[in-house]
Coordinates of C-alpha atoms in Angstrom, one line a residue:
M34 CA -1.3 -34.3 2.7
S35 CA 2.0 -35.2 1.1
V36 CA 4.3 -32.5 -0.3
M37 CA 3.8 -33.7 -3.9
A38 CA 0.0 -33.7 -3.6
Q39 CA 0.2 -30.2 -2.2
T40 CA 2.2 -29.0 -5.2
K41 CA -0.2 -30.9 -7.5
N42 CA -3.1 -28.8 -6.1
T43 CA -1.3 -25.5 -6.5
R44 CA -1.8 -23.1 -9.4
N45 CA 0.3 -19.9 -10.0
F46 CA -1.2 -17.5 -12.5
C47 CA -1.3 -13.9 -13.4
I48 CA -3.9 -11.7 -15.2
I49 CA -2.5 -9.8 -18.2
A50 CA -4.3 -7.4 -20.6
H51 CA -4.3 -3.9 -22.2
I52 CA -5.1 -1.0 -19.9
D53 CA -8.8 -0.8 -18.8
H54 CA -9.8 -4.3 -19.9
G55 CA -10.9 -5.2 -16.4
K56 CA -8.0 -7.0 -14.7
S57 CA -8.6 -5.5 -11.2
T58 CA -12.4 -6.1 -11.4
L59 CA -11.8 -9.7 -12.4
A60 CA -9.4 -10.2 -9.5
D61 CA -12.1 -8.7 -7.2
R62 CA -14.6 -11.3 -8.3
L63 CA -12.2 -14.2 -7.9
I64 CA -11.4 -13.0 -4.3
Q65 CA -15.1 -12.4 -3.5
K66 CA -16.1 -15.8 -4.8
C67 CA -13.7 -17.6 -2.5
K68 CA -14.8 -15.5 0.5
I69 CA -11.3 -14.7 1.8
I70 CA -12.8 -11.3 2.8
D71 CA -16.4 -10.7 4.0
D72 CA -18.7 -8.5 2.0
R73 CA -18.7 -5.8 4.8
N74 CA -15.0 -5.2 4.4
F75 CA -14.9 -5.6 0.6
Q76 CA -14.1 -2.6 -1.6
N77 CA -13.6 -2.4 -5.4
Q78 CA -10.0 -2.6 -6.7
I79 CA -9.2 -4.6 -3.5
L80 CA -5.7 -5.4 -4.7
D81 CA -4.9 -1.8 -5.5
N82 CA -3.8 -0.6 -2.1
M83 CA -2.4 2.8 -3.1
D84 CA -4.6 5.9 -3.1
I85 CA -3.2 6.9 -6.5
E86 CA -4.3 3.6 -8.0
R87 CA -7.8 4.1 -6.8
E88 CA -8.1 7.7 -7.9
R89 CA -6.7 7.1 -11.4
G90 CA -8.4 3.7 -11.8
I91 CA -5.1 2.1 -12.8
T92 CA -2.9 -0.6 -11.4
I93 CA 0.7 0.4 -10.8
K94 CA 2.0 -2.4 -8.6
S95 CA 1.6 -6.1 -9.3
Q96 CA -0.1 -7.6 -6.2
A97 CA -0.1 -11.3 -5.2
V98 CA -2.9 -13.0 -3.3
T99 CA -3.4 -16.7 -2.3
I100 CA -7.0 -17.9 -2.9
P101 CA -8.2 -21.3 -1.5
Y102 CA -10.7 -22.9 -3.9
K103 CA -12.9 -26.0 -3.7
A104 CA -13.3 -27.5 -7.2
A105 CA -16.5 -29.1 -8.6
D106 CA -15.0 -32.6 -7.8
G107 CA -14.5 -31.6 -4.2
V108 CA -10.7 -31.2 -4.3
E109 CA -9.2 -28.2 -2.4
Y110 CA -6.8 -26.1 -4.5
I111 CA -4.5 -23.2 -3.6
L112 CA -4.5 -20.5 -6.3
N113 CA -1.8 -17.9 -6.3
L114 CA -3.0 -14.9 -8.3
V115 CA -1.0 -11.9 -9.4
D116 CA -2.9 -8.9 -10.7
T117 CA -0.7 -6.8 -13.1
P118 CA -0.7 -3.3 -14.5
G119 CA -1.9 -2.6 -18.1
H120 CA -0.2 0.7 -18.9
V121 CA 2.8 0.5 -21.3
D122 CA 5.0 2.3 -18.6
F123 CA 4.7 -0.6 -16.2
T124 CA 5.6 -3.5 -18.5
Y125 CA 8.5 -4.2 -16.1
E126 CA 6.0 -5.0 -13.3
V127 CA 4.2 -7.4 -15.7
S128 CA 7.5 -9.2 -16.7
R129 CA 8.2 -9.8 -13.0
A130 CA 4.7 -11.2 -12.3
I131 CA 5.0 -13.5 -15.4
N132 CA 8.4 -14.8 -14.1
S133 CA 6.7 -16.2 -10.9
C134 CA 3.8 -18.0 -12.7
E135 CA 3.0 -21.1 -14.8
G136 CA 0.0 -19.6 -16.5
A137 CA -1.7 -16.4 -17.5
L138 CA -5.3 -15.3 -18.0
L139 CA -5.2 -13.0 -21.1
L140 CA -8.1 -10.7 -20.8
V141 CA -9.7 -9.2 -24.0
D142 CA -12.4 -6.5 -23.7
A143 CA -15.6 -7.7 -25.6
A144 CA -16.2 -4.2 -26.9
Q145 CA -12.6 -2.9 -27.6
G146 CA -11.1 -6.2 -28.9
V147 CA -7.4 -7.0 -29.1
Q148 CA -5.3 -3.9 -28.5
A149 CA -1.6 -3.1 -28.6
Q150 CA -0.7 -4.1 -25.0
T151 CA -2.8 -7.3 -25.4
L152 CA -0.3 -8.4 -28.0
S153 CA 2.9 -7.3 -26.2
N154 CA 1.9 -8.9 -22.9
M155 CA 1.0 -12.1 -24.7
Y156 CA 4.5 -12.2 -26.3
L157 CA 6.0 -11.6 -22.8
A158 CA 4.0 -14.6 -21.5
L159 CA 5.1 -16.8 -24.4
E160 CA 8.7 -15.9 -23.9
H161 CA 8.4 -17.5 -20.4
N162 CA 6.5 -20.6 -21.8
L163 CA 3.3 -19.8 -19.8
E164 CA 0.1 -21.5 -20.5
I165 CA -2.3 -18.8 -21.8
V166 CA -6.1 -19.0 -21.1
P167 CA -7.9 -16.4 -23.3
V168 CA -10.8 -14.7 -21.4
I169 CA -13.4 -12.4 -23.0
N170 CA -14.5 -9.8 -20.4
K171 CA -17.3 -7.3 -20.3
I172 CA -19.8 -9.5 -22.2
D173 CA -22.6 -7.6 -20.4
M174 CA -21.8 -4.3 -22.2
P175 CA -24.2 -3.1 -24.9
A176 CA -21.3 -2.7 -27.4
A177 CA -20.0 -6.3 -26.7
D178 CA -19.3 -8.3 -29.9
I179 CA -18.2 -11.8 -28.9
P180 CA -18.0 -13.4 -32.4
R181 CA -15.8 -10.5 -33.6
V182 CA -13.5 -10.8 -30.5
K183 CA -13.2 -14.6 -31.0
K184 CA -12.1 -14.0 -34.6
Q185 CA -9.4 -11.6 -33.3
I186 CA -8.2 -14.1 -30.8
D187 CA -7.8 -16.7 -33.6
K188 CA -6.3 -14.3 -36.1
D189 CA -4.3 -11.7 -34.2
L190 CA -3.2 -13.7 -31.2
G191 CA -3.0 -17.2 -32.8
L192 CA -4.8 -18.8 -29.8
D193 CA -7.7 -21.2 -29.9
S194 CA -10.9 -19.1 -29.4
D195 CA -12.9 -22.3 -28.6
T196 CA -11.1 -22.4 -25.2
A197 CA -11.9 -18.7 -24.5
I198 CA -14.0 -18.2 -21.4
A199 CA -16.7 -15.5 -21.7
V200 CA -17.1 -13.6 -18.4
S201 CA -18.5 -10.4 -17.0
A202 CA -16.2 -9.4 -14.1
R203 CA -18.6 -6.7 -13.0
Q204 CA -21.7 -8.9 -13.0
G205 CA -19.9 -12.1 -11.8
I206 CA -21.0 -14.1 -14.9
G207 CA -18.8 -17.0 -15.9
I208 CA -16.5 -17.0 -12.8
D209 CA -17.2 -20.7 -12.0
E210 CA -16.2 -21.7 -15.5
L211 CA -13.1 -19.6 -15.3
F212 CA -12.0 -21.3 -12.0
E213 CA -12.4 -24.7 -13.6
A214 CA -10.4 -23.5 -16.7
I215 CA -7.6 -22.3 -14.3
I216 CA -7.4 -25.7 -12.7
N217 CA -7.7 -27.8 -15.9
Q218 CA -5.6 -25.7 -18.3
I219 CA -2.8 -24.2 -16.1
P220 CA -0.2 -26.8 -15.1
P221 CA 0.8 -27.3 -11.4
P222 CA 4.3 -25.9 -10.5
K223 CA 7.3 -28.1 -11.0
G224 CA 10.0 -28.2 -8.3
N225 CA 11.7 -30.6 -5.9
P226 CA 10.9 -29.8 -2.3
D227 CA 13.9 -32.0 -1.1
A228 CA 16.5 -30.0 -3.2
P229 CA 18.5 -27.1 -1.8
L230 CA 16.4 -23.9 -1.5
R231 CA 16.1 -21.8 -4.7
A232 CA 13.6 -18.9 -4.5
L233 CA 13.1 -15.8 -6.7
I234 CA 12.5 -12.3 -5.2
F235 CA 9.8 -10.9 -7.4
D236 CA 8.9 -7.9 -5.2
C237 CA 9.5 -6.2 -1.8
H238 CA 8.0 -3.6 0.4
Y239 CA 9.2 -1.8 3.5
D240 CA 7.5 -2.1 6.9
P241 CA 8.6 0.6 9.4
Y242 CA 8.4 -1.9 12.3
R243 CA 9.6 -5.1 10.8
G244 CA 12.0 -4.0 8.1
V245 CA 12.0 -5.3 4.5
V246 CA 9.2 -7.8 3.6
V247 CA 10.5 -9.9 0.8
H248 CA 8.0 -11.4 -1.7
L249 CA 9.2 -14.8 -3.0
R250 CA 8.3 -17.6 -5.4
L251 CA 9.9 -20.9 -4.4
F252 CA 11.2 -23.1 -7.3
D253 CA 13.0 -25.7 -5.2
G254 CA 13.4 -26.7 -1.6
K255 CA 11.6 -25.3 1.4
L256 CA 12.1 -22.5 4.0
K257 CA 10.9 -22.1 7.5
K258 CA 11.1 -19.9 10.6
G259 CA 14.6 -19.9 12.1
M260 CA 16.4 -21.0 8.9
K261 CA 19.5 -19.1 7.8
I262 CA 19.3 -17.8 4.2
T263 CA 21.6 -15.9 1.9
F264 CA 21.1 -13.5 -1.1
M265 CA 23.2 -14.8 -4.0
S266 CA 23.9 -11.3 -5.5
N267 CA 25.8 -10.0 -2.4
G268 CA 26.2 -13.0 -0.1
S269 CA 24.5 -11.3 2.9
V270 CA 23.1 -13.8 5.4
Y271 CA 19.9 -13.4 7.5
E272 CA 17.8 -15.6 9.7
I273 CA 14.0 -16.0 8.9
E274 CA 11.8 -14.5 11.6
T275 CA 8.6 -15.4 10.0
A276 CA 7.2 -16.7 6.7
G277 CA 3.7 -16.9 5.2
V278 CA 1.3 -16.2 2.3
F279 CA -0.7 -13.2 1.1
K280 CA -4.4 -13.4 1.8
L281 CA -4.9 -9.6 1.4
A282 CA -3.1 -9.3 4.7
L283 CA 0.1 -11.2 5.5
V284 CA -0.9 -14.5 7.0
E285 CA 1.9 -16.4 8.8
T286 CA 2.3 -20.1 8.0
G287 CA 5.9 -20.5 9.3
E288 CA 6.9 -22.5 6.3
L289 CA 6.9 -22.3 2.4
T290 CA 7.7 -25.1 0.0
A291 CA 8.5 -25.6 -3.7
G292 CA 5.8 -24.1 -5.9
D293 CA 4.6 -21.6 -3.2
V294 CA 4.3 -17.8 -3.5
G295 CA 4.7 -16.0 -0.2
Y296 CA 6.8 -13.7 1.9
I297 CA 9.5 -13.8 4.5
I298 CA 10.6 -11.3 7.2
A299 CA 14.2 -11.6 8.4
G300 CA 14.9 -8.3 10.2
I301 CA 16.4 -6.8 7.1
K302 CA 17.2 -3.2 7.9
T303 CA 19.8 -2.6 5.2
V304 CA 17.5 -1.8 2.3
S305 CA 20.2 -2.0 -0.4
D306 CA 20.9 -5.7 0.5
V307 CA 17.6 -6.8 -1.2
R308 CA 17.4 -6.7 -5.0
V309 CA 14.4 -7.7 -7.0
G310 CA 15.3 -10.5 -9.3
D311 CA 17.9 -11.9 -6.9
T312 CA 17.9 -15.6 -5.8
V313 CA 17.5 -16.6 -2.2
T314 CA 19.1 -19.9 -1.0
G315 CA 20.0 -21.7 2.2
A316 CA 23.2 -20.4 3.9
D317 CA 24.1 -24.0 5.1
N318 CA 23.1 -25.9 1.9
P319 CA 23.2 -23.4 -1.0
C320 CA 22.0 -24.3 -4.5
D321 CA 24.5 -24.5 -7.5
S322 CA 23.3 -21.6 -9.6
A323 CA 21.1 -18.5 -9.4
L324 CA 17.7 -18.4 -11.2
P325 CA 17.8 -16.5 -14.4
G326 CA 16.9 -12.9 -13.4
F327 CA 14.3 -10.6 -15.0
R328 CA 15.2 -8.7 -18.1
E329 CA 17.2 -5.6 -17.4
V330 CA 15.2 -2.5 -16.8
K331 CA 15.8 0.2 -19.4
P332 CA 14.7 3.7 -18.3
V333 CA 13.8 6.0 -21.2
V334 CA 12.9 9.2 -19.4
F335 CA 15.3 11.1 -17.2
S336 CA 14.6 13.9 -14.7
S337 CA 16.3 15.4 -11.7
I338 CA 14.5 15.5 -8.3
Y339 CA 15.4 17.9 -5.6
P340 CA 14.0 18.6 -2.1
V341 CA 12.2 22.0 -1.8
D342 CA 14.2 22.6 1.3
S343 CA 17.8 21.6 0.8
N344 CA 18.1 20.5 4.5
D345 CA 15.7 17.6 3.6
Y346 CA 18.3 15.9 1.3
E347 CA 19.1 13.1 3.7
E348 CA 15.4 12.4 4.3
L349 CA 14.8 12.3 0.5
R350 CA 17.7 9.8 0.1
T351 CA 16.2 7.5 2.7
S352 CA 12.7 7.8 1.0
M353 CA 14.2 7.0 -2.4
E354 CA 15.9 3.9 -1.0
K355 CA 12.6 2.6 0.4
L356 CA 10.7 3.5 -2.8
K357 CA 13.3 1.7 -4.9
L358 CA 12.7 -1.4 -2.9
N359 CA 9.0 -1.3 -3.8
D360 CA 9.6 -0.1 -7.4
A361 CA 12.5 -1.9 -8.9
S362 CA 12.3 0.0 -12.2
L363 CA 13.3 3.3 -10.5
I364 CA 17.0 4.1 -11.2
Y365 CA 18.7 7.0 -9.5
E366 CA 22.1 8.6 -8.8
K367 CA 23.3 11.7 -7.0
D368 CA 23.0 15.0 -8.8
S369 CA 23.4 18.7 -8.0
S370 CA 22.2 22.0 -9.4
A371 CA 23.4 25.6 -8.9
A372 CA 19.7 26.7 -8.5
L373 CA 18.4 23.8 -6.4
G374 CA 21.3 22.3 -4.5
F375 CA 21.7 18.6 -4.0
G376 CA 19.3 16.0 -5.4
F377 CA 19.1 12.9 -7.6
R378 CA 19.1 12.2 -11.3
C379 CA 16.4 9.5 -11.9
G380 CA 15.5 7.2 -14.8
F381 CA 11.9 6.4 -15.4
L382 CA 10.0 4.0 -17.7
G383 CA 7.8 6.8 -19.0
L384 CA 6.0 10.0 -18.1
L385 CA 3.2 8.3 -16.1
H386 CA 5.9 6.5 -14.1
L387 CA 7.5 9.9 -13.3
E388 CA 4.2 11.3 -12.1
V389 CA 3.4 8.3 -10.0
I390 CA 6.9 8.5 -8.3
Q391 CA 6.4 12.2 -7.6
E392 CA 2.9 11.5 -6.0
R393 CA 4.2 8.5 -4.0
L394 CA 7.1 10.6 -2.6
E395 CA 4.7 13.3 -1.5
R396 CA 2.0 11.0 -0.1
E397 CA 3.7 8.0 1.3
F398 CA 7.0 9.7 2.5
D399 CA 5.7 13.2 3.1
Q400 CA 8.5 14.8 0.9
S401 CA 8.1 18.1 -0.8
V402 CA 10.1 17.7 -4.1
I403 CA 10.8 19.5 -7.3
F404 CA 11.2 17.7 -10.7
T405 CA 13.1 19.2 -13.6
A406 CA 12.0 19.0 -17.2
P407 CA 12.2 15.3 -18.4
S408 CA 14.7 14.4 -21.1
V409 CA 15.8 11.3 -23.0
K410 CA 19.3 9.9 -23.5
Y411 CA 21.2 11.4 -26.4
K412 CA 24.4 10.2 -28.1
V413 CA 26.7 13.2 -28.7
K414 CA 30.0 13.3 -30.6
V415 CA 32.4 16.2 -29.8
K416 CA 35.4 17.3 -31.9
G417 CA 38.3 15.0 -31.3
G418 CA 36.0 11.9 -31.8
E419 CA 34.9 11.4 -28.2
E420 CA 31.3 10.0 -27.9
M421 CA 29.2 10.7 -24.9
L422 CA 25.7 9.6 -23.7
I423 CA 23.9 12.6 -22.3
D424 CA 20.5 12.8 -20.5
N425 CA 21.1 16.0 -18.6
P426 CA 21.1 19.4 -20.4
V427 CA 23.8 20.6 -18.0
D428 CA 26.3 18.2 -19.5
Y429 CA 25.6 19.3 -23.1
P430 CA 28.8 20.5 -24.9
D431 CA 29.1 24.0 -26.4
E432 CA 28.0 24.6 -29.9
G433 CA 31.6 25.0 -31.0
R434 CA 32.7 21.6 -29.7
L435 CA 29.7 19.7 -31.0
E436 CA 30.3 17.5 -34.1
S437 CA 27.0 15.5 -34.3
A438 CA 24.1 14.3 -32.1
E439 CA 21.8 11.3 -32.2
E440 CA 18.5 10.7 -30.5
P441 CA 16.7 7.5 -29.5
Y442 CA 13.9 6.3 -31.9
I443 CA 11.0 4.0 -31.2
R444 CA 9.0 1.6 -33.2
A445 CA 5.5 2.7 -32.3
A446 CA 2.5 0.4 -33.0
V447 CA -0.9 2.1 -33.0
I448 CA -4.1 0.0 -33.3
T449 CA -7.2 2.1 -34.1
P450 CA -10.7 1.9 -35.6
T451 CA -10.6 3.1 -39.2
D452 CA -12.8 6.2 -38.4
Y453 CA -9.9 7.9 -36.6
L454 CA -7.1 6.9 -39.1
G455 CA -6.6 10.4 -40.7
N456 CA -6.4 12.3 -37.4
I457 CA -3.9 9.8 -35.9
M458 CA -1.7 9.9 -38.9
T459 CA -1.6 13.7 -38.7
L460 CA -0.7 13.5 -35.0
C461 CA 2.1 11.0 -35.6
M462 CA 3.6 13.1 -38.5
E463 CA 3.4 16.3 -36.4
K464 CA 5.5 14.4 -33.9
R465 CA 8.1 13.7 -36.7
G466 CA 6.9 10.1 -37.1
I467 CA 7.5 8.2 -40.4
Q468 CA 5.0 5.5 -41.3
T469 CA 6.7 2.2 -42.1
N470 CA 3.7 -0.2 -42.3
M471 CA -0.1 -0.3 -42.2
T472 CA -2.1 -3.5 -41.8
Y473 CA -5.9 -3.9 -41.8
L474 CA -6.6 -6.4 -39.0
D475 CA -10.2 -6.6 -40.0
E476 CA -12.8 -4.4 -41.8
K477 CA -12.9 -2.0 -38.8
R478 CA -9.4 -2.0 -37.3
V479 CA -6.0 -1.0 -38.6
E480 CA -2.5 -1.3 -37.2
M481 CA 0.0 1.4 -38.1
I482 CA 3.7 1.2 -37.4
F483 CA 5.7 4.4 -37.1
D484 CA 9.3 5.3 -36.6
M485 CA 9.3 8.2 -34.2
P486 CA 11.7 10.1 -31.9
L487 CA 11.1 9.0 -28.3
A488 CA 11.4 12.7 -27.1
E489 CA 8.3 13.6 -29.1
V490 CA 6.2 10.9 -27.4
L491 CA 7.1 12.0 -23.9
F492 CA 5.0 15.1 -23.3
D493 CA 1.4 14.9 -24.6
F494 CA 1.3 12.2 -27.3
Y495 CA -0.6 9.6 -25.2
D496 CA -3.2 12.0 -24.0
R497 CA -3.8 13.5 -27.4
L498 CA -4.0 10.0 -29.0
K499 CA -6.7 9.0 -26.5
S500 CA -8.7 12.2 -27.0
I501 CA -8.5 12.1 -30.8
S502 CA -9.7 8.5 -30.9
R503 CA -12.2 8.8 -28.0
G504 CA -10.2 6.2 -26.1
Y505 CA -10.4 3.5 -28.8
A506 CA -6.8 3.7 -30.2
S507 CA -4.1 1.8 -28.4
F508 CA -0.4 2.4 -28.4
D509 CA 2.7 0.3 -27.6
Y510 CA 6.3 0.9 -28.4
D511 CA 9.8 -0.4 -28.1
I512 CA 13.2 1.3 -28.6
S513 CA 14.6 0.7 -32.1
G514 CA 17.9 2.5 -32.0
Y515 CA 19.5 5.9 -32.5
K516 CA 19.3 8.3 -35.5
P517 CA 21.0 11.6 -36.3
T518 CA 19.3 14.8 -35.2
E519 CA 19.8 18.5 -34.8
L520 CA 19.8 19.3 -31.1
V521 CA 20.0 22.7 -29.3
K522 CA 20.2 23.5 -25.6
L523 CA 17.3 25.8 -24.6
D524 CA 18.1 27.9 -21.6
I525 CA 15.5 29.7 -19.5
L526 CA 16.6 33.1 -18.0
L527 CA 14.8 34.7 -15.1
N528 CA 15.7 38.3 -14.5
G529 CA 18.7 37.8 -16.8
K530 CA 20.1 34.8 -14.9
P531 CA 20.0 31.3 -16.4
V532 CA 18.2 28.7 -14.2
D533 CA 20.0 25.4 -14.9
A534 CA 17.1 23.3 -13.6
L535 CA 14.8 24.6 -16.3
S536 CA 17.2 23.9 -19.2
Q537 CA 16.1 21.5 -21.9
L538 CA 17.5 19.7 -25.0
V539 CA 15.2 20.2 -27.9
F540 CA 15.0 19.5 -31.6
K541 CA 16.2 22.7 -33.4
E542 CA 13.1 23.3 -35.5
S543 CA 10.7 23.1 -32.6
A544 CA 12.9 25.2 -30.2
Y545 CA 11.1 28.5 -30.9
D546 CA 7.7 27.0 -30.3
R547 CA 8.8 25.1 -27.1
A548 CA 10.5 28.3 -25.7
R549 CA 7.4 30.4 -26.3
K550 CA 5.1 27.9 -24.7
F551 CA 7.4 27.4 -21.7
C552 CA 7.8 31.2 -21.1
E553 CA 4.0 31.6 -21.3
R554 CA 3.5 28.8 -18.7
L555 CA 6.1 30.2 -16.4
R556 CA 4.6 33.7 -16.6
D557 CA 1.3 32.2 -15.3
E558 CA 3.1 30.3 -12.5
I559 CA 5.6 32.8 -11.1
P560 CA 4.1 35.1 -8.4
R561 CA 4.3 38.9 -9.1
Q562 CA 6.9 40.8 -7.3
Q563 CA 7.4 44.6 -6.6
F564 CA 9.5 44.7 -9.8
K565 CA 9.1 43.4 -13.4
I566 CA 10.5 39.9 -14.1
P567 CA 11.6 39.2 -17.6
I568 CA 11.4 35.4 -18.6
Q569 CA 13.5 34.6 -21.6
G570 CA 14.1 31.5 -23.7
A571 CA 17.6 31.5 -25.2
I572 CA 19.9 29.3 -27.4
G573 CA 23.4 30.3 -26.4
S574 CA 23.4 34.1 -26.3
H575 CA 20.5 34.4 -28.8
V576 CA 17.1 35.2 -27.1
I577 CA 14.3 33.6 -29.0
A578 CA 11.3 34.1 -26.7
R579 CA 10.3 36.5 -24.0
E580 CA 7.4 37.1 -21.5
T581 CA 7.2 39.5 -18.6
V582 CA 5.7 39.1 -15.2
N583 CA 4.3 42.6 -14.5
A584 CA 5.2 44.3 -11.2
L585 CA 2.8 44.8 -8.3
R586 CA 2.3 48.5 -8.1
K587 CA 1.1 50.6 -5.3
D588 CA -1.3 53.2 -6.4
V589 CA 0.8 56.3 -5.5
L590 CA -1.7 58.6 -7.4
A591 CA -4.6 57.8 -5.1
K592 CA -4.1 60.9 -3.0
C593 CA -4.0 63.2 -6.0
Y594 CA -7.5 64.5 -6.7
G595 CA -6.8 66.6 -9.8
G596 CA -4.2 69.3 -9.8
D597 CA -1.3 69.8 -12.1
I598 CA 0.1 66.8 -14.1
T599 CA 3.6 67.5 -12.9
R600 CA 2.6 66.5 -9.3
K601 CA 1.5 63.1 -10.6
R602 CA 4.6 62.7 -12.8
K603 CA 6.8 63.5 -9.8
L604 CA 5.2 60.8 -7.7
L605 CA 5.5 58.2 -10.5
E606 CA 9.2 59.1 -11.1
K607 CA 9.9 58.7 -7.4
Q608 CA 8.2 55.2 -7.5
K609 CA 10.2 54.2 -10.6
E610 CA 13.5 55.1 -8.9
G611 CA 12.6 52.9 -5.9
K612 CA 11.7 50.0 -8.2
K613 CA 15.1 50.2 -9.9
R614 CA 16.9 49.9 -6.6
M615 CA 14.6 47.0 -5.7
K616 CA 15.4 45.2 -9.0
M617 CA 19.1 45.4 -8.3
V618 CA 18.8 43.4 -5.1
G619 CA 15.6 41.5 -6.0
D620 CA 15.7 37.8 -6.6
V621 CA 12.9 35.6 -8.0
E622 CA 11.1 33.0 -5.9
L623 CA 10.2 30.0 -8.1
P624 CA 7.2 27.9 -6.9
Q625 CA 7.2 24.1 -7.3
S626 CA 4.4 24.4 -9.9
A627 CA 6.7 26.4 -12.2
F628 CA 8.9 23.3 -12.6
L629 CA 5.8 21.1 -13.2
A630 CA 4.4 23.5 -15.8
V631 CA 6.7 22.0 -18.4
L632 CA 5.0 18.6 -18.0
K633 CA 1.6 19.8 -19.0
S634 CA 0.2 18.9 -22.4
R635 CA -0.2 21.8 -24.8
D636 CA -4.0 21.9 -24.6
E637 CA -4.1 22.4 -20.8

């Protein structure tokens, strides 16, 4: 087969959709149909290879797989599929998958219809000029309403609903028609196999035995075993040990050519050499210019991470390097705390992203870690005109030096059935949201646009939105800019001593409420000692909330069966004196769960 014919019979496509619209199930059916894994070894969510993904039923990492398919006319095709996440926190993963494809299957749930992430993912695909194939999934559901969803595809998405393929990924209905649509509607990759090598790194993972495994999409040229390559961002040179494609496992082919999606292993032990979004080219015959990279990742939630045992700092640093390789949206730098020692200040794309990173560190790298309360990035102006960006409460200036503060705002889009309109408006206003627009998409659905502070969305907004609307409302946001705010630094004192790792920056009006809740949660988490432990929330020197962890008391009166009250009093006074001495030298042990207590939603 000539190289041009090989490219002509290749299709690179991704599956994009709102969360829970069935992307992973559809990927399962496509893989099963082409029999690249036998039924005995098959399991649901086959491309979700992390335990967390299976437990939560979500996709966190985009996964690539090469599927061989024989079309109705007897021609053999190579289909490179990338399954993507649907949660708003992982939009960066989606943007990277889109960058390495020519087409996208845009999945719409036949019962839920077009939702917020459906729209934002479609715009992402259009930015990269991808051919979009609309697919209506879950047509076997009792609540499926195909004519209504077709109307939404025409009206909300501006796509031609006549080309939409109706499928049931769970039942396997319509999969053959979908394969034919992929071949007929998605264009083959362009690229010159005789030009100098130009390949895009769209992902990586670390193998303890073979070093860094680099996931590539080749745009021009070819690469093969033994060839010397260079990374254009830092000029480091490596020799390819092996190359191949993803067929669930890594399958060695020894060579990749223009239009292919695959991997290379080149004995890369220096993890920091590999950057997702970088261009790989030949060391002897380099290309003229790098490929345009992905859009720059913008973390919105910041938190510090520390090892439980400060001796494990080096191990944590190595684990963070390897995790960064597999999750390019994680950003971190060194940090230190008086209470917890050395650690890292990290930037995350959202609270779910933070939870996933914490679980991955504990499961995949066997690290015991503590996370501090999450925060956003504030703009602070001090007297003298100096302006600073602050995401760590430790850096917050004293009240006397502070001139003004600004916090990041988001433009939040909520699409909901009209039944839940009132409750959702109440929730958004409670979170200091200001409604700027409201559009009826049809007789049953409405889209509301709110201006809201990002800090208010961090904690329990998403969970409460889902519970209020029984899972039907969808939410998407983008950062719109900064607006003035009244900020205060809330300190938490244990036994009269401030714990810097528990400090938070909060909106002045909600400071009392936040301090009270936080003190209550800490009271439940801190184990009782032989002495009373006061937990205080304070702004500056002004204490605004207090809870007490009661002391464990030995029953010193057990041996007194009656007798004069003075005997009992004497024993109690003696115990009290002992407790006082203990309190002077006593220090409080904080369990890991105390730091996580702040992350819980208010109803838990």
